[in-house]
Coordinates of C-alpha atoms in Angstrom, one line a residue:
Chain A
M1 CA 26.0 -7.4 15.8
S2 CA 27.4 -7.3 12.2
D3 CA 30.4 -5.2 11.5
D4 CA 29.4 -3.2 7.7
R5 CA 32.6 -6.5 6.7
D6 CA 30.6 -9.0 7.2
E7 CA 27.1 -7.5 5.4
H8 CA 29.0 -7.6 2.5
K9 CA 30.6 -10.9 3.0
P10 CA 29.8 -13.5 0.7
V11 CA 26.5 -16.2 1.4
K12 CA 28.4 -19.2 1.4
P13 CA 24.8 -21.8 0.4
V14 CA 24.1 -25.5 1.9
L15 CA 21.9 -27.1 0.9
W16 CA 20.2 -29.3 3.5
A17 CA 19.4 -26.2 4.6
R18 CA 18.1 -25.1 1.2
L19 CA 16.4 -28.4 0.8
L20 CA 13.9 -26.6 3.7
F21 CA 11.5 -24.4 1.3
V22 CA 11.0 -27.6 -0.5
L23 CA 8.1 -27.7 2.5
P24 CA 5.8 -24.8 2.4
F25 CA 5.7 -25.5 -1.0
V26 CA 4.7 -29.1 -0.4
A27 CA 2.7 -28.0 2.2
M28 CA 0.8 -25.0 0.1
L29 CA 0.2 -27.0 -3.3
W30 CA -1.0 -29.8 -1.6
V31 CA -4.6 -27.8 -1.0
S32 CA -6.8 -32.2 -0.6
S33 CA -4.9 -31.7 2.9
Y34 CA -6.3 -29.1 4.7
N35 CA -9.3 -28.3 2.7
R36 CA -11.2 -29.6 5.9
I37 CA -13.4 -28.3 9.1
E38 CA -12.3 -29.9 11.7
P39 CA -10.3 -29.9 13.9
M40 CA -11.2 -26.5 14.9
V41 CA -9.2 -23.9 18.0
A42 CA -11.1 -21.2 18.7
G43 CA -13.5 -21.2 16.4
I44 CA -11.5 -20.9 13.7
P45 CA -12.2 -23.6 10.7
F46 CA -8.7 -25.1 9.6
Y47 CA -8.5 -23.9 6.5
Y48 CA -8.1 -20.7 7.8
W49 CA -5.9 -21.8 11.0
Y50 CA -3.8 -23.8 9.2
Q51 CA -2.8 -21.7 6.4
L52 CA -2.1 -19.1 8.4
L53 CA 0.2 -20.9 10.4
W54 CA 2.2 -22.2 7.5
I55 CA 3.2 -18.1 6.6
L56 CA 4.9 -18.3 10.9
I57 CA 6.5 -22.3 10.1
A58 CA 7.3 -20.2 6.5
A59 CA 9.8 -17.0 8.3
V60 CA 11.1 -19.3 10.9
L61 CA 12.6 -21.9 8.2
I62 CA 13.8 -19.2 6.5
G63 CA 14.8 -18.1 10.0
I64 CA 16.6 -21.1 10.0
V65 CA 18.7 -20.0 7.0
Y66 CA 19.7 -17.8 7.8
R67 CA 20.9 -18.7 10.9
V68 CA 21.9 -21.8 8.7
E69 CA 24.8 -20.1 6.4
R70 CA 25.4 -16.9 8.8
Chain B
M1 CA -24.4 9.7 2.7
A2 CA -23.6 12.4 5.7
I3 CA -20.0 14.1 6.3
N4 CA -18.0 12.1 9.1
W5 CA -16.5 15.7 10.3
T6 CA -14.5 13.8 12.9
A7 CA -13.2 11.4 10.4
L8 CA -12.0 13.7 8.4
V9 CA -10.1 16.0 9.9
V10 CA -8.3 13.1 11.3
F11 CA -7.7 12.2 8.0
V12 CA -6.7 15.4 7.3
V13 CA -4.8 15.7 9.4
L14 CA -2.5 13.3 9.4
F15 CA -2.7 13.5 5.4
V16 CA -1.3 16.7 5.8
F17 CA 1.3 15.4 8.4
I18 CA 3.2 12.7 5.3
T19 CA 3.7 15.6 2.9
F20 CA 6.2 17.1 5.0
L21 CA 7.1 14.1 6.1
G22 CA 7.3 13.2 2.0
F23 CA 9.3 16.7 1.0
F24 CA 11.4 16.3 3.5
A25 CA 12.3 13.9 3.5
G26 CA 15.3 14.7 0.7
R27 CA 16.8 16.0 3.3
W28 CA 17.6 12.6 4.5
R29 CA 20.8 10.3 3.9
R30 CA 21.2 13.1 1.8
G31 CA 22.4 11.9 -1.2
D32 CA 23.0 13.3 -4.9
L33 CA 19.5 13.6 -6.5
D34 CA 21.1 14.1 -9.4
Q35 CA 21.5 10.1 -10.5
L36 CA 19.3 7.6 -10.4
H37 CA 20.5 5.7 -8.5
E38 CA 20.2 8.2 -5.4
W39 CA 16.6 9.1 -6.8
G40 CA 15.2 6.0 -8.4
L41 CA 16.7 3.6 -5.5
G42 CA 17.9 6.4 -2.5
G43 CA 21.2 5.7 -2.8
R44 CA 21.3 1.6 -1.5
R45 CA 21.3 2.8 1.3
F46 CA 18.6 1.6 3.6
G47 CA 19.1 -0.8 6.0
T48 CA 18.2 -4.3 7.5
V49 CA 14.0 -1.6 9.7
V50 CA 14.0 0.9 6.8
A51 CA 14.0 -1.4 3.7
W52 CA 10.9 -4.1 6.3
F53 CA 8.8 -1.2 6.3
L54 CA 9.4 0.1 2.5
I55 CA 9.0 -3.7 1.0
G56 CA 6.2 -3.7 3.4
G57 CA 4.8 -1.0 2.1
D58 CA 4.9 -1.2 -1.6
L59 CA 3.6 -5.5 -2.1
Y60 CA 1.0 -5.2 1.1
T61 CA -0.8 -2.0 -0.6
A62 CA -4.0 0.1 0.2
Y63 CA -5.5 -2.3 -3.2
T64 CA -4.3 -5.3 -1.2
F65 CA -5.9 -4.4 2.4
I66 CA -9.4 -3.9 0.7
A67 CA -9.9 -6.1 -2.3
V68 CA -8.6 -9.4 -1.1
P69 CA -10.6 -9.5 2.6
A70 CA -13.4 -8.2 -0.6
L71 CA -12.8 -11.9 -1.8
L72 CA -13.8 -13.6 1.3
Y73 CA -17.0 -11.7 1.6
G74 CA -18.1 -12.6 -2.7
A75 CA -16.3 -15.5 -3.2
G76 CA -15.2 -17.5 0.4
A77 CA -13.3 -19.3 0.6
L78 CA -11.5 -19.6 -2.7
G79 CA -10.4 -15.7 -2.0
F80 CA -7.9 -16.8 0.9
F81 CA -5.5 -18.5 -2.1
A82 CA -4.0 -14.4 -0.9
V83 CA -1.5 -16.4 2.6
P84 CA -0.9 -20.0 0.0
Y85 CA 0.2 -16.8 -1.8
T86 CA 2.5 -15.0 1.1
V87 CA 3.4 -18.1 2.2
M88 CA 5.2 -19.2 -0.7
I89 CA 7.3 -15.7 -2.4
Y90 CA 10.0 -15.1 0.6
P91 CA 11.3 -18.1 0.0
L92 CA 11.4 -16.9 -3.9
L93 CA 12.7 -13.6 -1.5
Y94 CA 15.8 -15.4 0.4
L95 CA 17.1 -17.9 -2.8
V96 CA 17.0 -15.3 -5.8
F97 CA 16.6 -12.1 -5.1
P98 CA 20.7 -11.7 -3.0
R99 CA 22.3 -12.8 -6.5
L100 CA 19.9 -10.1 -8.1
W101 CA 21.1 -7.8 -5.0
S102 CA 24.8 -8.2 -5.9
V103 CA 24.8 -8.1 -9.2
A104 CA 23.0 -5.5 -9.3
R105 CA 25.3 -3.0 -7.6
K106 CA 28.6 -5.3 -9.3
H107 CA 27.4 -3.6 -11.8
G108 CA 24.7 0.0 -11.3
Y109 CA 21.9 -2.0 -12.4
V110 CA 18.6 -0.3 -11.7
T111 CA 15.7 -2.2 -13.3
A112 CA 16.3 -6.2 -14.7
A113 CA 15.8 -5.4 -18.0
D114 CA 19.9 -3.4 -16.9
F115 CA 20.6 -6.4 -16.0
V116 CA 19.3 -8.8 -18.6
R117 CA 21.5 -5.9 -21.1
G118 CA 24.5 -7.0 -19.3
R119 CA 23.6 -11.1 -18.7
F120 CA 22.9 -11.1 -22.1
G121 CA 23.7 -8.3 -24.4
N122 CA 20.5 -9.0 -26.1
K123 CA 19.4 -5.1 -26.5
W124 CA 15.7 -6.4 -27.9
L125 CA 15.6 -8.5 -25.0
A126 CA 15.6 -6.1 -22.4
L127 CA 13.4 -3.9 -24.8
A128 CA 10.5 -6.9 -23.6
V129 CA 11.2 -7.0 -20.6
A130 CA 11.5 -3.1 -19.5
V131 CA 8.0 -2.8 -22.0
T132 CA 6.7 -5.4 -19.6
G133 CA 7.2 -3.9 -16.4
I134 CA 5.4 -0.9 -17.4
V135 CA 2.6 -2.3 -18.8
A136 CA 2.3 -5.0 -16.1
T137 CA 3.0 -1.6 -13.0
M138 CA 0.2 1.1 -15.2
P139 CA -3.2 -0.6 -14.1
Y140 CA -2.0 -1.6 -10.9
I141 CA -0.7 2.3 -9.7
A142 CA -5.2 3.4 -11.3
L143 CA -6.3 0.6 -9.0
Q144 CA -4.7 2.5 -5.7
L145 CA -6.7 5.2 -6.6
V146 CA -9.4 2.4 -6.2
G147 CA -8.5 2.9 -2.7
M148 CA -8.8 5.4 -2.5
Q149 CA -11.7 6.8 -4.2
V150 CA -13.5 4.1 -1.6
V151 CA -12.4 5.6 1.5
I152 CA -12.8 9.5 0.1
G153 CA -16.2 8.5 -0.6
A154 CA -17.1 6.5 2.9
M155 CA -16.0 9.0 4.8
G156 CA -18.9 11.3 3.2
I157 CA -17.6 13.1 0.5
E158 CA -19.2 13.1 -2.8
T159 CA -17.1 11.3 -4.8
S160 CA -18.9 11.4 -8.2
G161 CA -18.8 14.5 -10.6
W162 CA -16.3 17.3 -10.7
V163 CA -16.1 18.7 -7.9
G164 CA -15.7 14.6 -6.4
D165 CA -12.9 14.0 -8.1
L166 CA -10.7 16.8 -6.8
P167 CA -10.5 15.3 -2.5
L168 CA -8.1 12.6 -5.5
I169 CA -6.8 14.7 -8.0
I170 CA -5.1 16.8 -4.7
A171 CA -3.8 13.3 -3.5
F172 CA -1.7 13.3 -6.3
V173 CA -0.7 16.0 -6.7
V174 CA 0.5 16.0 -3.4
L175 CA 2.5 12.5 -4.3
A176 CA 3.5 14.0 -7.6
A177 CA 5.1 17.0 -5.9
F178 CA 7.0 15.0 -3.1
T179 CA 7.8 12.0 -5.2
Y180 CA 9.2 14.5 -8.1
S181 CA 11.6 16.2 -5.9
S182 CA 12.8 13.7 -3.0
G183 CA 12.7 10.2 -4.6
L184 CA 12.5 7.3 -2.9
R185 CA 13.4 8.7 0.2
A186 CA 10.0 10.0 0.4
P187 CA 7.6 6.6 0.2
A188 CA 10.1 5.0 1.6
M189 CA 9.4 7.1 5.4
I190 CA 6.4 7.2 4.5
A191 CA 5.8 3.7 4.9
V192 CA 7.3 3.9 8.3
V193 CA 4.3 5.5 9.8
K194 CA 1.7 4.4 7.2
D195 CA 2.0 0.7 8.2
T196 CA 2.5 1.3 11.7
L197 CA -0.9 2.6 11.6
I198 CA -2.4 0.1 9.3
Y199 CA -0.5 -2.4 12.3
I200 CA -3.0 -0.4 14.8
T201 CA -6.0 -0.4 12.7
V202 CA -5.9 -3.9 11.7
F203 CA -5.8 -5.3 15.4
A204 CA -8.4 -3.3 16.5
I205 CA -10.4 -4.5 14.1
I206 CA -9.2 -8.8 14.6
I207 CA -9.5 -7.8 17.8
A208 CA -12.3 -5.9 18.0
V209 CA -15.2 -7.5 16.1
P210 CA -14.9 -11.2 17.1
M211 CA -14.9 -9.8 20.5
K212 CA -18.1 -8.1 20.8
L213 CA -20.0 -11.0 18.0
G214 CA -18.8 -13.2 20.4
G215 CA -15.5 -14.3 19.6
Y216 CA -14.1 -16.5 16.2
G217 CA -17.2 -18.9 16.4
P218 CA -20.1 -17.3 15.0
V219 CA -17.6 -16.0 12.6
F220 CA -17.7 -18.8 10.6
S221 CA -20.9 -20.2 12.3
A222 CA -22.2 -16.8 9.8
I223 CA -20.3 -18.1 6.5
P224 CA -22.4 -20.3 4.5
A225 CA -21.1 -23.9 4.3
P226 CA -20.7 -23.9 0.5
K227 CA -18.1 -20.4 1.0
L228 CA -16.3 -22.0 3.7
L229 CA -14.3 -24.2 2.0
L230 CA -13.2 -24.9 -1.8
P231 CA -15.2 -26.9 -3.4
V232 CA -14.5 -30.8 -3.1
P233 CA -13.6 -32.0 -7.0
P234 CA -15.3 -33.8 -9.3
S235 CA -13.9 -37.1 -10.5
G236 CA -12.4 -36.5 -13.8
T237 CA -10.8 -33.4 -13.1
W238 CA -8.6 -30.8 -10.4
G239 CA -11.4 -28.8 -10.0
M240 CA -11.0 -25.7 -7.0
F241 CA -8.0 -27.5 -5.6
S242 CA -5.7 -27.1 -8.6
A243 CA -7.2 -23.5 -9.5
Y244 CA -6.3 -22.3 -6.3
G245 CA -3.2 -24.5 -5.9
T246 CA -1.7 -22.9 -9.4
L247 CA -3.6 -18.9 -8.4
A248 CA -0.7 -18.7 -5.2
L249 CA 1.8 -20.6 -7.6
G250 CA 1.6 -18.7 -10.8
S251 CA 1.1 -15.0 -8.0
A252 CA 4.5 -16.0 -6.9
C253 CA 7.3 -16.7 -9.2
A254 CA 5.7 -13.4 -10.9
L255 CA 5.7 -10.8 -8.0
F256 CA 9.2 -9.8 -7.2
L257 CA 9.5 -9.5 -10.7
Y258 CA 7.2 -6.1 -10.9
P259 CA 9.6 -2.9 -11.3
H260 CA 8.3 -1.4 -8.2
S261 CA 9.3 -5.2 -5.6
I262 CA 12.9 -5.3 -7.7
T263 CA 12.9 -1.3 -6.6
G264 CA 12.7 -1.8 -3.2
I265 CA 15.1 -4.9 -3.3
L266 CA 17.6 -3.2 -5.1
S267 CA 17.6 0.0 -2.6
S268 CA 19.2 -2.8 0.2
S269 CA 22.0 -2.0 1.7
S270 CA 23.8 -5.3 1.6
G271 CA 22.0 -8.8 -0.1
R272 CA 22.2 -9.6 3.8
V273 CA 19.2 -7.4 4.9
V274 CA 17.5 -9.1 1.3
R275 CA 17.7 -12.3 3.0
R276 CA 16.9 -11.4 6.7
N277 CA 14.0 -9.5 5.1
A278 CA 12.2 -12.8 3.7
A279 CA 12.2 -13.9 7.7
L280 CA 11.1 -10.5 8.5
L281 CA 7.9 -9.7 5.9
P282 CA 6.1 -12.4 6.5
A283 CA 4.9 -10.9 9.8
Y284 CA 2.7 -8.6 7.4
S285 CA 1.6 -12.2 5.7
L286 CA 0.6 -12.4 9.0
L287 CA -1.5 -8.8 8.5
L288 CA -2.4 -9.8 5.5
G289 CA -4.1 -13.0 6.9
L290 CA -5.6 -12.2 9.2
L291 CA -7.3 -8.5 7.7
A292 CA -8.8 -11.2 4.7
L293 CA -11.3 -13.2 7.3
V294 CA -13.1 -9.8 8.1
G295 CA -13.9 -10.1 4.7
F296 CA -16.0 -13.1 6.6
M297 CA -16.3 -10.3 10.0
A298 CA -18.2 -7.7 7.7
V299 CA -21.0 -10.7 6.5
A300 CA -21.4 -11.7 10.0
V301 CA -22.0 -8.5 11.5
G302 CA -24.6 -8.2 8.7
V303 CA -23.0 -5.0 7.1
A304 CA -25.1 -5.1 3.5
K305 CA -28.1 -5.4 5.4
M306 CA -27.5 -1.9 7.5
P307 CA -29.3 1.4 4.6
E308 CA -26.9 3.4 6.0
F309 CA -24.9 1.5 3.7
A310 CA -26.5 0.9 1.1
D311 CA -24.9 3.3 -1.3
G312 CA -21.8 2.4 -0.7
F313 CA -21.8 -1.1 -1.6
K314 CA -23.9 0.1 -5.1
R315 CA -21.4 2.8 -5.3
Y316 CA -18.0 0.0 -4.4
S317 CA -19.3 -3.1 -4.3
N318 CA -17.5 -6.1 -2.6
N319 CA -14.5 -3.2 -2.0
F320 CA -17.4 -1.8 0.1
S321 CA -16.8 -4.6 3.7
V322 CA -14.3 -3.1 4.9
P323 CA -15.2 0.3 4.8
A324 CA -18.5 -0.8 6.0
I325 CA -17.2 -2.7 8.8
I326 CA -15.0 -0.2 10.5
I327 CA -18.0 2.3 10.6
A328 CA -20.2 -0.1 11.9
M329 CA -17.9 -0.3 14.9
F330 CA -15.4 1.9 15.7
P331 CA -15.4 5.2 16.3
S332 CA -15.8 8.0 13.7
W333 CA -12.4 9.1 15.3
F334 CA -10.9 5.7 14.8
V335 CA -12.3 5.6 11.6
G336 CA -10.1 8.8 10.3
V337 CA -7.1 6.6 11.8
A338 CA -8.2 3.8 9.3
F339 CA -9.2 5.8 6.3
S340 CA -5.6 7.2 6.6
A341 CA -4.2 4.5 6.8
I342 CA -6.3 3.2 3.8
A343 CA -5.5 6.3 2.0
I344 CA -1.3 6.6 2.8
G345 CA -1.7 3.4 1.6
A346 CA -2.4 3.8 -1.9
L347 CA 0.5 6.8 -1.8
V348 CA 3.1 4.1 -0.8
P349 CA 3.2 2.2 -3.3
A350 CA 2.5 4.4 -6.3
A351 CA 4.7 6.4 -6.1
I352 CA 7.6 3.3 -6.0
M353 CA 5.7 1.9 -8.7
S354 CA 5.4 5.3 -10.9
I355 CA 9.4 6.1 -9.8
A356 CA 10.2 2.1 -10.4
T357 CA 8.4 2.5 -13.8
A358 CA 10.5 6.0 -14.1
N359 CA 13.2 4.3 -13.6
T360 CA 12.9 1.9 -16.4
Y361 CA 11.8 4.0 -19.1
T362 CA 14.7 6.5 -18.6
R363 CA 17.1 3.2 -18.3
N364 CA 15.8 1.0 -21.0
I365 CA 13.3 2.7 -23.7
Y366 CA 15.1 6.1 -22.9
K367 CA 19.6 5.4 -22.9
E368 CA 19.1 2.6 -24.4
F369 CA 17.7 3.6 -27.7
L370 CA 17.5 8.2 -27.6
N371 CA 19.6 9.4 -25.8
P372 CA 22.2 6.5 -25.6
A373 CA 24.9 9.4 -24.6
A374 CA 22.6 11.3 -21.7
T375 CA 24.7 12.7 -18.7
D376 CA 23.2 11.1 -15.3
A377 CA 21.8 14.7 -14.6
Q378 CA 19.8 14.7 -17.9
E379 CA 19.0 10.6 -16.7
S380 CA 18.0 11.7 -13.3
Q381 CA 15.6 14.4 -15.1
M382 CA 13.7 12.7 -17.4
A383 CA 13.0 9.4 -14.2
K384 CA 11.7 12.5 -12.4
I385 CA 10.3 13.7 -15.4
V386 CA 8.3 10.3 -16.8
S387 CA 7.0 9.7 -12.4
L388 CA 5.0 12.9 -13.1
V389 CA 3.8 11.6 -17.0
I390 CA 3.2 8.4 -15.0
K391 CA 1.0 9.4 -12.2
A392 CA -0.5 11.3 -14.2
G393 CA -1.9 9.0 -17.0
A394 CA -3.2 6.5 -14.3
L395 CA -5.7 9.5 -12.8
V396 CA -6.8 9.6 -16.2
F397 CA -7.4 6.2 -16.5
I398 CA -9.6 6.2 -12.9
F399 CA -11.1 8.9 -14.2
F400 CA -11.8 8.1 -17.6
V401 CA -12.4 4.4 -17.9
P402 CA -14.1 2.2 -16.6
L403 CA -12.9 0.4 -13.7
Q404 CA -13.5 -3.4 -15.3
Y405 CA -10.5 -2.3 -17.9
A406 CA -8.4 -2.0 -14.5
L407 CA -9.1 -5.0 -13.3
W408 CA -8.4 -7.2 -16.8
L409 CA -5.6 -4.7 -17.7
Q410 CA -3.9 -5.6 -14.4
L411 CA -4.7 -9.7 -14.5
L412 CA -3.4 -9.7 -18.5
G413 CA -0.2 -8.3 -16.2
G414 CA 0.3 -10.7 -14.4
V415 CA 0.3 -13.5 -17.3
W416 CA 2.4 -11.0 -18.7
M417 CA 4.9 -10.5 -15.5
I418 CA 6.2 -13.7 -15.4
Q419 CA 6.6 -14.0 -18.8
T420 CA 10.5 -12.4 -17.2
V421 CA 11.0 -15.1 -15.3
P422 CA 13.8 -17.4 -17.2
S423 CA 15.4 -14.3 -18.7
V424 CA 15.8 -13.1 -15.0
I425 CA 15.4 -15.4 -12.2
L426 CA 16.7 -18.4 -14.1
G427 CA 19.7 -15.8 -16.4
L428 CA 20.9 -15.1 -12.2
Y429 CA 21.7 -19.0 -12.6
T430 CA 22.6 -20.2 -14.9
R431 CA 23.7 -18.2 -18.9
F432 CA 21.8 -21.8 -20.4
F433 CA 20.0 -19.7 -22.6
N434 CA 19.8 -18.2 -25.5
G435 CA 19.1 -14.4 -25.6
T436 CA 17.3 -14.9 -28.8
A437 CA 15.7 -17.6 -27.9
L438 CA 14.6 -16.4 -24.9
L439 CA 12.5 -13.2 -26.3
I440 CA 11.1 -15.5 -28.5
G441 CA 9.9 -17.5 -26.0
W442 CA 9.0 -14.3 -23.9
I443 CA 7.1 -13.4 -26.5
V444 CA 4.5 -17.2 -27.7
G445 CA 3.8 -17.3 -23.8
F446 CA 3.0 -13.3 -23.9
G447 CA 0.6 -13.8 -27.4
A448 CA -0.8 -16.9 -26.4
G449 CA -1.8 -15.4 -23.1
T450 CA -2.8 -12.9 -24.2
W451 CA -5.0 -14.7 -26.4
L452 CA -6.2 -17.4 -24.2
V453 CA -7.1 -14.7 -21.5
M454 CA -9.0 -13.0 -23.3
E455 CA -10.6 -16.4 -25.1
N456 CA -11.9 -17.5 -21.0
N457 CA -14.2 -14.1 -21.0
F458 CA -10.9 -12.9 -18.5
A459 CA -11.3 -15.3 -15.9
P460 CA -7.9 -15.8 -14.7
V461 CA -8.2 -20.8 -14.6
Y462 CA -7.7 -22.2 -18.1
P463 CA -9.5 -25.5 -18.0
F464 CA -6.2 -27.5 -19.2
H465 CA -7.0 -31.1 -20.7
V466 CA -3.9 -32.9 -19.7
L467 CA -4.1 -37.0 -20.2
G468 CA -7.8 -37.4 -20.1
T469 CA -7.7 -35.5 -16.9
T470 CA -9.0 -32.1 -16.4
F471 CA -6.4 -29.6 -15.0
P472 CA -7.6 -26.7 -14.1
C473 CA -4.4 -23.3 -13.9
Y474 CA -3.7 -20.1 -13.5
I475 CA -3.7 -18.7 -17.1
A476 CA 0.1 -17.0 -16.6
L477 CA 1.1 -20.2 -14.5
A478 CA 0.7 -22.5 -17.5
M479 CA 2.0 -20.1 -20.3
L480 CA 5.7 -19.7 -18.7
V481 CA 5.6 -23.4 -18.9
L482 CA 4.6 -23.0 -23.3
N483 CA 7.1 -19.7 -23.0
L484 CA 9.2 -22.4 -21.3
V485 CA 9.9 -25.1 -23.5
V486 CA 10.0 -23.0 -26.0
S487 CA 13.1 -21.6 -25.1
T488 CA 14.8 -24.5 -23.6
V489 CA 14.4 -26.2 -27.7
L490 CA 16.1 -22.9 -29.1
S491 CA 18.4 -22.4 -26.5
L492 CA 19.8 -25.6 -27.3
V493 CA 19.6 -24.9 -31.0
L494 CA 21.7 -21.4 -31.0
N495 CA 23.6 -22.6 -28.9
A496 CA 25.2 -25.1 -31.2
V497 CA 24.8 -22.1 -33.7
A498 CA 25.4 -18.9 -32.7
S499 CA 25.8 -18.8 -30.0
D500 CA 25.8 -15.5 -27.8
K501 CA 28.1 -16.4 -24.5
H502 CA 30.8 -14.4 -24.9
L503 CA 28.2 -10.9 -24.4
D504 CA 28.1 -11.8 -21.0
K505 CA 29.1 -9.1 -19.5
T506 CA 28.4 -10.6 -15.9
V507 CA 30.7 -13.2 -13.9
A508 CA 29.9 -15.8 -11.0
S509 CA 31.3 -14.2 -8.5
D510 CA 29.7 -11.0 -8.5
Y511 CA 26.7 -13.7 -7.7
V512 CA 26.6 -13.5 -4.0

């Protein structure tokens, strides 16, 4: 666990890590890449599960950047 | 509709419980409520867990939980843009807003306009940012009431006429009273209960309903093919693809600039709490994305054709789809739990929004222009009173103004809010921009955006013609580009002839 001093320690930005943040923007704005039915997962069309999956991927990427910069 | 007594009793019990919680919250992590940052920011003391509940409960409002599935129910695939939207907000939260937290803590800023005032030393620019926040939030508060109205009506209580307005009035008086006495601590504490109820409700729906229907296969096969995907654009236009992408991106840029988002962020106990929550808050997005699919489940179950719901759909249109499927599929006691989750889910953001607008009015209009000598206690007192006025205003709005106007104003609110990106977000990174240039950019973006939305019959997407192709784009985003061009060009000129860089009260080390 981090103590109180750690909480307010300045964060050193790590550029290569932050570049990971480009991925969710590219993935989500490239609409034609996911506007399709197949492959389905458990009866859910690609369009829906793929976008939901990106919520998780983006969260993991942010977690990675947090770890790296801590 | 007959009154659903079991549901109503559960609803009332839970409501009374959170009322007590709201008043009790004032004693929690006790602070001097005569200070604005204590009343209006909870003393900047919320750690990772409380901030998670508070910001989550603040951004994912009851209205969202009703309206997003309703959009899928009605419009199909296009309504899913809420998902890419919520994917894109968290990298922005991680990158940008810890900087705002840190400079705000250093200089005692309570609002975004406070920061702009300190950074650019231009009180008119700060006023523009403050007014934008206030006018964009007001219709949003009114829409929270719609979520409550729908579930109260769905329990079989008459919601038309004087008597019908009573439940809503009672709920708002309760809300106003505990916000007044406890400040931001009240919604923070209630958010914990509210979100627990919301998580239980949503997981129950997304597990139980497909089980009864035989999996997600039958849910999606009930949806007509044209609604299942976006229509592929014909040649010469980006069609729905650019509409979908720009709606998501534009909404994402504006979200954290709303006063209630800023209030949630600034109430955190450190920049690290904000960063950590950028990785943890997506849990709510997942919840919202899964809940959106309930709109399709409502189609599959065929609630629109059930005679007992005809009246509800007539009154609340597609917003009735979520309440209808809950009533159709679950026992009464659970209906009570689910509906109180939605109703309490309206109170939390409504409280935070009214606190945030009250903070903004107090700091950036009252103290700046009307009573510069105001003491801390006067400031805090003024904010408490304004929070009451704002809630009364929202109530009057919902009773006397057609719902359509609230929806239009909320759409305009997004177009207005995004115009503060250059001053607030870019301002956190660079002092290249000139205060006057930003103000003129804001005026151009705000004015042209408002005109274009009205010209476009209040549809959010306008087909721009660029280099021989049609690019349908969310108006807010296009007007932000216009604003940026104006601000940049004028800054180049003004920096050369009349630089205002010496007015900056912040230094580089304030932003960590």
